Short mmCIF file of C-alpha atoms in Angstrom, two decimals:
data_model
loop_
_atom_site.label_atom_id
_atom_site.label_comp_id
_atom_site.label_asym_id
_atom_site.label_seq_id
_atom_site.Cartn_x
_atom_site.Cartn_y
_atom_site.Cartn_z
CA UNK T 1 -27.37 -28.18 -9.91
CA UNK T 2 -31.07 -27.82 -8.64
CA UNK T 3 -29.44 -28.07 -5.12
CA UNK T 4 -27.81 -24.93 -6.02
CA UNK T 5 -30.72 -23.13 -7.80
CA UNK T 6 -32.51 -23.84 -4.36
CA UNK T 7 -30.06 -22.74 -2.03
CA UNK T 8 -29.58 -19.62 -4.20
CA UNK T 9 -33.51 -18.76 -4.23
CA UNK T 10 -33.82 -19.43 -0.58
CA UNK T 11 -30.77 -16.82 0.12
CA UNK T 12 -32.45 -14.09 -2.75
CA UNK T 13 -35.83 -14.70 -0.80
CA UNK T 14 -34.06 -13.83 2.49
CA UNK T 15 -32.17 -10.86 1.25
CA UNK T 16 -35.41 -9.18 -0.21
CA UNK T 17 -37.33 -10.44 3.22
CA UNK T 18 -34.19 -8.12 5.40
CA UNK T 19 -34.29 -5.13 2.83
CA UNK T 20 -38.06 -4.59 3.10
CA UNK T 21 -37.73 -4.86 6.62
CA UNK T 22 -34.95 -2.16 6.49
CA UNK T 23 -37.42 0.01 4.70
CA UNK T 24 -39.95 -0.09 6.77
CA UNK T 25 -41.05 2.94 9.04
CA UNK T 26 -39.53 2.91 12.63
CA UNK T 27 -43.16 3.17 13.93
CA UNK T 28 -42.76 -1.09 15.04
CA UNK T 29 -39.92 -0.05 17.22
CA UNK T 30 -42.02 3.06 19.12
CA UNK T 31 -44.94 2.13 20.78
CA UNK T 32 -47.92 4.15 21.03
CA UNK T 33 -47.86 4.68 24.57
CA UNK T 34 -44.31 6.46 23.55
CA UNK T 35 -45.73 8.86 21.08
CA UNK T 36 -49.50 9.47 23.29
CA UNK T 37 -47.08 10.56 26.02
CA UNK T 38 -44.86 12.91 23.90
CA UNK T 39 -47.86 14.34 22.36
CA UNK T 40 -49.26 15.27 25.53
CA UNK T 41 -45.94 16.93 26.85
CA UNK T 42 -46.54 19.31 24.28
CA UNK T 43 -50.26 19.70 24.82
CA UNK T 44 -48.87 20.35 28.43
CA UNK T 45 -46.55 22.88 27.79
CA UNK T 46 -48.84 25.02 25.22
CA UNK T 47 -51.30 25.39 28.17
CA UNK T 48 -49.19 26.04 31.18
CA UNK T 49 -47.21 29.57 30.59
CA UNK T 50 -45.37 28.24 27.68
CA UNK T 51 -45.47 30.64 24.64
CA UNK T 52 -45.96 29.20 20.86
CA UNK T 53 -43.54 30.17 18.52
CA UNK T 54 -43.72 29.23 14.99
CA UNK T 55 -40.45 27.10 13.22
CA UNK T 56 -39.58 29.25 10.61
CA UNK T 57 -39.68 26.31 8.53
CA UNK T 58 -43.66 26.39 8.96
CA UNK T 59 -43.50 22.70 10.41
CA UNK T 60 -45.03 23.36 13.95
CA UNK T 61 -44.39 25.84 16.98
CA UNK T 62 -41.93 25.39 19.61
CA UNK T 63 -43.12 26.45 23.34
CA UNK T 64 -40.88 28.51 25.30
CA UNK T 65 -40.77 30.39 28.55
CA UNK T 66 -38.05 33.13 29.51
CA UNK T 67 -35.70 32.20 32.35
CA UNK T 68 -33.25 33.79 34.29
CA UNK T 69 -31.91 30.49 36.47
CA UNK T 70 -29.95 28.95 34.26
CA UNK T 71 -26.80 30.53 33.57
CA UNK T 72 -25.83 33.54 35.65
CA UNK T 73 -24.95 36.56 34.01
CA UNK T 74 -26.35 39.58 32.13
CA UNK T 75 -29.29 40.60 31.36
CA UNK T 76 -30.76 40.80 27.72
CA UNK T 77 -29.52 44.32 26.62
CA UNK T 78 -28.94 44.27 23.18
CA UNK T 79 -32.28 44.32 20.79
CA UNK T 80 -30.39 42.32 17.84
CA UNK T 81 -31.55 38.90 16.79
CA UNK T 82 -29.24 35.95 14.62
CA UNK T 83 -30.15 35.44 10.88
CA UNK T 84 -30.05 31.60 9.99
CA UNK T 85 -26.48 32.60 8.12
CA UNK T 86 -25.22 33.94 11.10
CA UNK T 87 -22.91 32.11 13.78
CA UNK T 88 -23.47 31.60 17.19
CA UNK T 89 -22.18 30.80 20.69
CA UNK T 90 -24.63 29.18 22.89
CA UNK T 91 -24.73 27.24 26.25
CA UNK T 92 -27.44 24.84 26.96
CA UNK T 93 -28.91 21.85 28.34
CA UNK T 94 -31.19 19.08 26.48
CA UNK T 95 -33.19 16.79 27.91
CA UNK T 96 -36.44 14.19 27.17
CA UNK T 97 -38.65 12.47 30.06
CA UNK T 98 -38.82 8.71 30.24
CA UNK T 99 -42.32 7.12 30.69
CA UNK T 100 -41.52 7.28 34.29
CA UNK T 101 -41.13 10.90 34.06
CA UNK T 102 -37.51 10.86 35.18
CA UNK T 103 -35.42 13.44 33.15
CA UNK T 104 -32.99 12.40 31.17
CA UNK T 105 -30.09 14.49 29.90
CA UNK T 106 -28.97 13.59 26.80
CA UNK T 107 -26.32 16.92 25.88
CA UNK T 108 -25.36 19.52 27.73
CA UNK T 109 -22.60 22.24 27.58
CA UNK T 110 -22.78 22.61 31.70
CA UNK T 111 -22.11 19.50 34.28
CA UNK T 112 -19.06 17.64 33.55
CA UNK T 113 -18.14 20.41 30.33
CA UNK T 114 -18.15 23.24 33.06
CA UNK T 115 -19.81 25.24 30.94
CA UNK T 116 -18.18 24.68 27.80
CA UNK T 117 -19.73 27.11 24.84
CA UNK T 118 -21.08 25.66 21.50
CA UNK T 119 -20.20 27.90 18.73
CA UNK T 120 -22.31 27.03 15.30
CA UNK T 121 -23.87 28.47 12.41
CA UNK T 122 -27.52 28.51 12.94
CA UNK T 123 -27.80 26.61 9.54
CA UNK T 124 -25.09 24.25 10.77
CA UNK T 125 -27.04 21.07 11.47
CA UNK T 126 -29.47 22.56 14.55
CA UNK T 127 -32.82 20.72 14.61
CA UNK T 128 -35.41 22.59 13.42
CA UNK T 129 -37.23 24.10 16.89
CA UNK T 130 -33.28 24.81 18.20
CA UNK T 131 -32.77 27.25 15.01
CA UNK T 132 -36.15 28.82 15.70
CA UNK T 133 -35.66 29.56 19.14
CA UNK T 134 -32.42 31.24 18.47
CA UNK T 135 -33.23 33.32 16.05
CA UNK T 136 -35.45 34.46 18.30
CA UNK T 137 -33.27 35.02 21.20
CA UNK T 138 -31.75 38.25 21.92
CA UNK T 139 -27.67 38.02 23.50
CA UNK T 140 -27.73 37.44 27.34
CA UNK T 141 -31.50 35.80 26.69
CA UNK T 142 -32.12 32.87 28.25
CA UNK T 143 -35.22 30.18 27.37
CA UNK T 144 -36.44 27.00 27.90
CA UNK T 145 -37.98 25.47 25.22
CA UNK T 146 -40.61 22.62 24.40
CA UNK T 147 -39.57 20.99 20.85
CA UNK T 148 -42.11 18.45 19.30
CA UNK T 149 -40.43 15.75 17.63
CA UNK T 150 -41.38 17.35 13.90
CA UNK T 151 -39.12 19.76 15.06
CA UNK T 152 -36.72 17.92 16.51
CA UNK T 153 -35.56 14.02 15.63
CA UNK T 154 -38.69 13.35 13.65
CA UNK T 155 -40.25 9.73 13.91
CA UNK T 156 -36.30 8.21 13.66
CA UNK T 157 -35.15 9.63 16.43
CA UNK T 158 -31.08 10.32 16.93
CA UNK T 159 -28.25 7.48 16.46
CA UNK T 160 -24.31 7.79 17.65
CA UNK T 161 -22.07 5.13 16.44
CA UNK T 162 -25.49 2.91 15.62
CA UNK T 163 -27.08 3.08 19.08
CA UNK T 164 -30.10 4.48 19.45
CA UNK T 165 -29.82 7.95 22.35
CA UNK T 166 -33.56 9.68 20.96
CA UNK T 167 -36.32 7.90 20.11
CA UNK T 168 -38.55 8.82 17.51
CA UNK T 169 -41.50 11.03 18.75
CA UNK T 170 -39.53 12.21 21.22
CA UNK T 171 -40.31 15.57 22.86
CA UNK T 172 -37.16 17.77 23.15
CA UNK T 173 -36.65 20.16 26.24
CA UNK T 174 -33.87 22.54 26.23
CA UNK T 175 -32.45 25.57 28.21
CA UNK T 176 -30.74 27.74 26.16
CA UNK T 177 -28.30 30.91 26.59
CA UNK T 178 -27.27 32.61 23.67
CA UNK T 179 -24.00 34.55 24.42
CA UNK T 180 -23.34 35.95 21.36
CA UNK T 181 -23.85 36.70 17.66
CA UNK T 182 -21.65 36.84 14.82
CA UNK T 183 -22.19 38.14 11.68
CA UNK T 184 -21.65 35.81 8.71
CA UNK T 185 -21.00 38.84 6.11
CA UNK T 186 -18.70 40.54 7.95
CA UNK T 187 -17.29 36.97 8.75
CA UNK T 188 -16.69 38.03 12.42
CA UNK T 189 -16.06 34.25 13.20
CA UNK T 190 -15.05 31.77 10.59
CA UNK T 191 -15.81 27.92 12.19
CA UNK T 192 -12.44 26.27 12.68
#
């Protein structure tokens, strides 16, 4: 009997030991050089022809830059902007730099997707700095953008199917077309 009362304390002591490790903040798994570097990415961009543009949810500024080299096509004619209820289609590219400096692409709607279009609500699960930037965007505009990780994948990061593809305090890049806008109340595009 006291064999079992052991064994049974010895298993509860190991199951509270893994749940307060579960609990704890991913900061162990990102080292400081990590975050230091991201930081300064941003630092970078916000003094090298990068404008700041506050999130609308008043958590930072993203950094962006107009472009014209990314997708071919129009030019920016019409003066209307998306709401955060409105729908969107959108090509783009996303990317984060490795301590190396090597680029590394983590989603993109060009490459092997031959420019295949996203269409989303603006509210539909963006990060943060993406949502700002498009609502700032006119259709035909073309950016690229500078997203610190409060604006992006926070100090988790991003997980598919339990592997790890951002870390946390990871600096976002993205080049971004917005093609066009749809208006939720006049529910010009419904998302299939």
């Amino acid at each position: 009997m006291n064999r079992r009362i052991l064994i049974l304390a010895v298993l509860f002591g190991v199951l509270i030991s893994f749940g307060s490790c579960v609990n704890d903040d991913d900061d162990s798994t990102v080292s400081q050089e990590w975050k230091t570097y991201n930081e300064q990415q941003v630092r970078n961009a916000s003094s090298s022809g990068y404008t700041a543009r506050p999130s609308q949810s008043g958590n930072g500024s993203v950094y962006w830059k107009s472009i014209t080299d990314f997708v071919p096509g129009d030019e920016p004619s019409i003066d209307r902007f998306p709401i955060f209820t409105d729908s969107v289609s959108v090509r783009y590219e996303g990317w984060f730099f490795r301590l190396d400096d090597t680029k590394y692409t983590f989603d993109s709607t060009e490459g092997d997707k031959n420019g295949m279009v996203l269409r989303t609500r603006v509210n539909g699960g963006l990060i943060d700095g993406f949502a700002t930037m498009l609502q700032n965007m006119k259709i035909d505009e073309q950016a690229e953008v500078c997203i610190p990780y409060l604006l992006g994948y926070g100090t988790v990061g991003s997980y598919s199917s339990g592997v790890q593809i951002i870390p946390g305090y990871t600096t976002l890049w993205f080049k971004i077309k917005l093609l066009n806008i749809y208006d939720e109340k006049k529910k010009e595009w419904v998302k299939k």
